[in-house]
Coordinates of N, CA, C and O in Angstrom, one line a residue:
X3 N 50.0 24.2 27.4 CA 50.4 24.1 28.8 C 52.0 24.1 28.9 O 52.5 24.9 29.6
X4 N 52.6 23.3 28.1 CA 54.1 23.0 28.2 C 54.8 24.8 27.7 O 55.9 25.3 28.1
X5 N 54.2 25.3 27.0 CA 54.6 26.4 25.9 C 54.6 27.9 27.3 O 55.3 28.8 27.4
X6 N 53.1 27.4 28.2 CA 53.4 28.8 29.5 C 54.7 28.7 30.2 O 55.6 29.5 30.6
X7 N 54.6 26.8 30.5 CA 55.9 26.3 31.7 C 57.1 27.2 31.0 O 57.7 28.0 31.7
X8 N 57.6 27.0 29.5 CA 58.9 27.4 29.2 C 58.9 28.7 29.6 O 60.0 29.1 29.8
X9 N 57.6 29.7 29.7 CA 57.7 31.0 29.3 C 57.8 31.9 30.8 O 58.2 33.0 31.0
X10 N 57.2 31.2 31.5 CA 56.5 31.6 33.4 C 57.5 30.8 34.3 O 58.0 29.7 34.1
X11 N 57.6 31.3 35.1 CA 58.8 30.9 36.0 C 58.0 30.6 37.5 O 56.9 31.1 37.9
X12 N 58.6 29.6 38.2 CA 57.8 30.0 39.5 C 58.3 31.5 40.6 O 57.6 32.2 41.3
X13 N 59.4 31.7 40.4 CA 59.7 33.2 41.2 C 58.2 33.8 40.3 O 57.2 34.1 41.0
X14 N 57.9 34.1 38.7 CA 56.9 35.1 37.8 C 55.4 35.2 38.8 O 54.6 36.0 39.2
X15 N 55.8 33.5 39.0 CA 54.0 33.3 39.9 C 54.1 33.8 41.0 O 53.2 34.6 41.4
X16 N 55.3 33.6 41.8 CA 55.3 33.6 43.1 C 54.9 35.7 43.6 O 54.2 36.3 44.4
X17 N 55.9 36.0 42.7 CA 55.4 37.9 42.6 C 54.0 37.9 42.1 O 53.3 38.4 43.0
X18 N 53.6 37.6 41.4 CA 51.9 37.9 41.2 C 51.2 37.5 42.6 O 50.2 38.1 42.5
X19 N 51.3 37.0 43.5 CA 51.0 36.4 44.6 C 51.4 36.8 45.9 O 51.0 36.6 47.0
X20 N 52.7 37.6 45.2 CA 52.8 38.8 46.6 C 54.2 38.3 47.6 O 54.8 39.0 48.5
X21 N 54.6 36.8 47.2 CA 55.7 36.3 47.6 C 57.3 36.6 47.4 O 57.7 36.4 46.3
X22 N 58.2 37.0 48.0 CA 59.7 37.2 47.3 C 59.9 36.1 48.7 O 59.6 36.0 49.9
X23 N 61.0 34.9 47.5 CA 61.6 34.1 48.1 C 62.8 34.9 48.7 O 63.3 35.9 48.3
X24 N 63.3 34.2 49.8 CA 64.7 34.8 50.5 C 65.8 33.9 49.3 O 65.5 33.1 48.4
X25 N 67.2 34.8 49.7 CA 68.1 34.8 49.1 C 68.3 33.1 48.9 O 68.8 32.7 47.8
X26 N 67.8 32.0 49.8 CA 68.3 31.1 49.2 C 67.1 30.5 48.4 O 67.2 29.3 47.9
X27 N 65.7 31.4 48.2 CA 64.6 30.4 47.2 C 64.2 29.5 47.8 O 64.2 28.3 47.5
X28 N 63.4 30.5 49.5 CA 62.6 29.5 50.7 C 61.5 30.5 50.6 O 61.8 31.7 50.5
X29 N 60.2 30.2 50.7 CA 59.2 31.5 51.4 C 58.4 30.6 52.3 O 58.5 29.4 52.2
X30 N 57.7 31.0 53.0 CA 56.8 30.5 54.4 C 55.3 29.7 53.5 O 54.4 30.2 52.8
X31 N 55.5 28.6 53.7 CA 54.6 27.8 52.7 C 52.8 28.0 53.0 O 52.3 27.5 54.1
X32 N 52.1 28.7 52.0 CA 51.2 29.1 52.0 C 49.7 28.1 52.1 O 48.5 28.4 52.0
X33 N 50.5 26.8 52.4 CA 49.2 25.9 52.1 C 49.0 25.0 53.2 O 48.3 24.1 53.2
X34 N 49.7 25.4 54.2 CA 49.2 24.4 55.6 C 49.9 25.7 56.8 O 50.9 26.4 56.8
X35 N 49.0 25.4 57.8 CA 49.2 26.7 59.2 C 50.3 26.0 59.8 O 50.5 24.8 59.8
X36 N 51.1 27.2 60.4 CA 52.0 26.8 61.7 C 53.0 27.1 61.1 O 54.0 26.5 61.7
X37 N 53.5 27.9 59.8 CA 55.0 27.5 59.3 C 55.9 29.0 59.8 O 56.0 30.1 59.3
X38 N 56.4 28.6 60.9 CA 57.1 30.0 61.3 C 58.3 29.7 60.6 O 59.3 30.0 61.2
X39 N 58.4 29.1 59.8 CA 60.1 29.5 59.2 C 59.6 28.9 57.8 O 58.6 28.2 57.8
X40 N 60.6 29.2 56.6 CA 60.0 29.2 55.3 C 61.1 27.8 54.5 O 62.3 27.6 54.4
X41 N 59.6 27.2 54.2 CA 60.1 25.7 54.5 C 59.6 25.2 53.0 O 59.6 24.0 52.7
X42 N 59.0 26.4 51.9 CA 58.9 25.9 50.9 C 60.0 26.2 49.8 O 60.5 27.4 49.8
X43 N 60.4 25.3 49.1 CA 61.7 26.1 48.4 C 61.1 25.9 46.5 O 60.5 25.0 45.8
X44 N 61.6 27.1 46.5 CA 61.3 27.6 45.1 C 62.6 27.3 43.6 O 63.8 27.7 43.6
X45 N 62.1 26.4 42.6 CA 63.1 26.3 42.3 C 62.9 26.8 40.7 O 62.2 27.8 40.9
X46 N 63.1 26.8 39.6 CA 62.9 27.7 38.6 C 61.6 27.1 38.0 O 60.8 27.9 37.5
X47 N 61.3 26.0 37.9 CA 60.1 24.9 37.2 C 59.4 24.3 38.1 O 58.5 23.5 37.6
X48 N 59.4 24.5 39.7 CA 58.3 24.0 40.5 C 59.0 24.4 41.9 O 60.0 25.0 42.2
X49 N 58.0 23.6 42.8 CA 58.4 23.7 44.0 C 58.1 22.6 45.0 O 57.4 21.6 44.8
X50 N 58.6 23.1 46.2 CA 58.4 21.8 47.0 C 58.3 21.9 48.8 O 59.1 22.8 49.2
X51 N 57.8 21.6 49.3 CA 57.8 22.1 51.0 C 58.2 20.8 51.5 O 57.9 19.6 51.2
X52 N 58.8 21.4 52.2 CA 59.5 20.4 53.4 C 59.2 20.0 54.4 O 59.8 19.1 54.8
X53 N 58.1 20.8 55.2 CA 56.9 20.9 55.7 C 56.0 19.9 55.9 O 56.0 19.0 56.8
X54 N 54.8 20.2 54.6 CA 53.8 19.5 54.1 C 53.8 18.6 53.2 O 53.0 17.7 53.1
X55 N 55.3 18.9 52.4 CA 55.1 17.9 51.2 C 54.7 18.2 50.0 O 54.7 17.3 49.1
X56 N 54.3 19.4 49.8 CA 53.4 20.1 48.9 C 54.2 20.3 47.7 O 55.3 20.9 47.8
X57 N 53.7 19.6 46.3 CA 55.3 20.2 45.5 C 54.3 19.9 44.2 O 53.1 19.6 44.3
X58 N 55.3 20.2 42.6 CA 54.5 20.4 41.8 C 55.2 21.8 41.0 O 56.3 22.2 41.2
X59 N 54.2 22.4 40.0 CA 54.7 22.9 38.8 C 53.7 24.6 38.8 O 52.7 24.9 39.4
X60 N 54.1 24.9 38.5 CA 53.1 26.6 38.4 C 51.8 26.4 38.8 O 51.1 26.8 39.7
X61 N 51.5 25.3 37.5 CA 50.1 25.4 37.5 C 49.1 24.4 39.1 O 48.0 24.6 39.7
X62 N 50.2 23.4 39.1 CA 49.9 23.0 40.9 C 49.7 23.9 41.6 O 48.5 24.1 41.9
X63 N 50.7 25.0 42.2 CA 50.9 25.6 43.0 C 49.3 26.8 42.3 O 48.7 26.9 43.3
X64 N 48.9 27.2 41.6 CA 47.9 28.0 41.3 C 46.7 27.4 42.2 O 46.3 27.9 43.2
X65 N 46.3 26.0 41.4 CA 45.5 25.0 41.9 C 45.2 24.8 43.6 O 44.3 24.8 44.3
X66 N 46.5 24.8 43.6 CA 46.1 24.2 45.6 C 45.9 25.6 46.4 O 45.1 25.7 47.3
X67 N 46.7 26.8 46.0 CA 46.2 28.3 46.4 C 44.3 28.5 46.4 O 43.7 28.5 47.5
X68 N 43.7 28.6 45.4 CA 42.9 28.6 45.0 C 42.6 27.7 46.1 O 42.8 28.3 47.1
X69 N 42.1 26.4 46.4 CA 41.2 25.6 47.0 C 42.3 25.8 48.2 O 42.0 24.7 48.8
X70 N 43.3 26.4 49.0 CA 43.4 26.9 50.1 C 42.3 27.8 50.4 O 41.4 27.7 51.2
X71 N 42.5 28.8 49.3 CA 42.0 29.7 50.1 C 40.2 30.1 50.3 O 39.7 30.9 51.0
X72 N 39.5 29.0 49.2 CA 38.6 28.4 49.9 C 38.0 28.0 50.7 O 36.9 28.3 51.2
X73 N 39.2 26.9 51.2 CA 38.7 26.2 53.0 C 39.0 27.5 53.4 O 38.0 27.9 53.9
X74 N 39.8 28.1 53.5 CA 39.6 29.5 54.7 C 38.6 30.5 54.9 O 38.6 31.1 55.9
X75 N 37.6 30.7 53.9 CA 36.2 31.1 53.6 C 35.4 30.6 54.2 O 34.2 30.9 54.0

């Protein structure tokens, strides 16, 4: 686990998922409705919303995607 973290970035995840943060490393936080302005910020080893609160490491952010997009089903 620790050996992906050194090697995977969250920008690596965030492109597999279709996201480009803006220039300051914000995108529109994908895990609670209503976010007209991009309130999660991306930082090289995890992330965090300012929003919801939502923060954590690659593999968080994998996790809670996944069981978002569940309940939306």
């Amino acid at each position: 686990r620790e050996e992906i973290k050194e090697q995977v970035t969250m920008r690596d995840v965030l492109e597999r998922y279709g996201f480009r943060p803006n220039r300051a490393g914000f995108i529109r936080c994908p895990f609670h409705t209503g976010d007209d302005h991009a309130s999660l910020k991306i930082y090289d080893r995890d992330f965090h919303c300012f929003a919801c609160g939502a923060n954590g490491d690659i593999f968080t952010f994998v996790q809670i995607g996944r069981a978002s997009c569940r309940e939306r089903v």
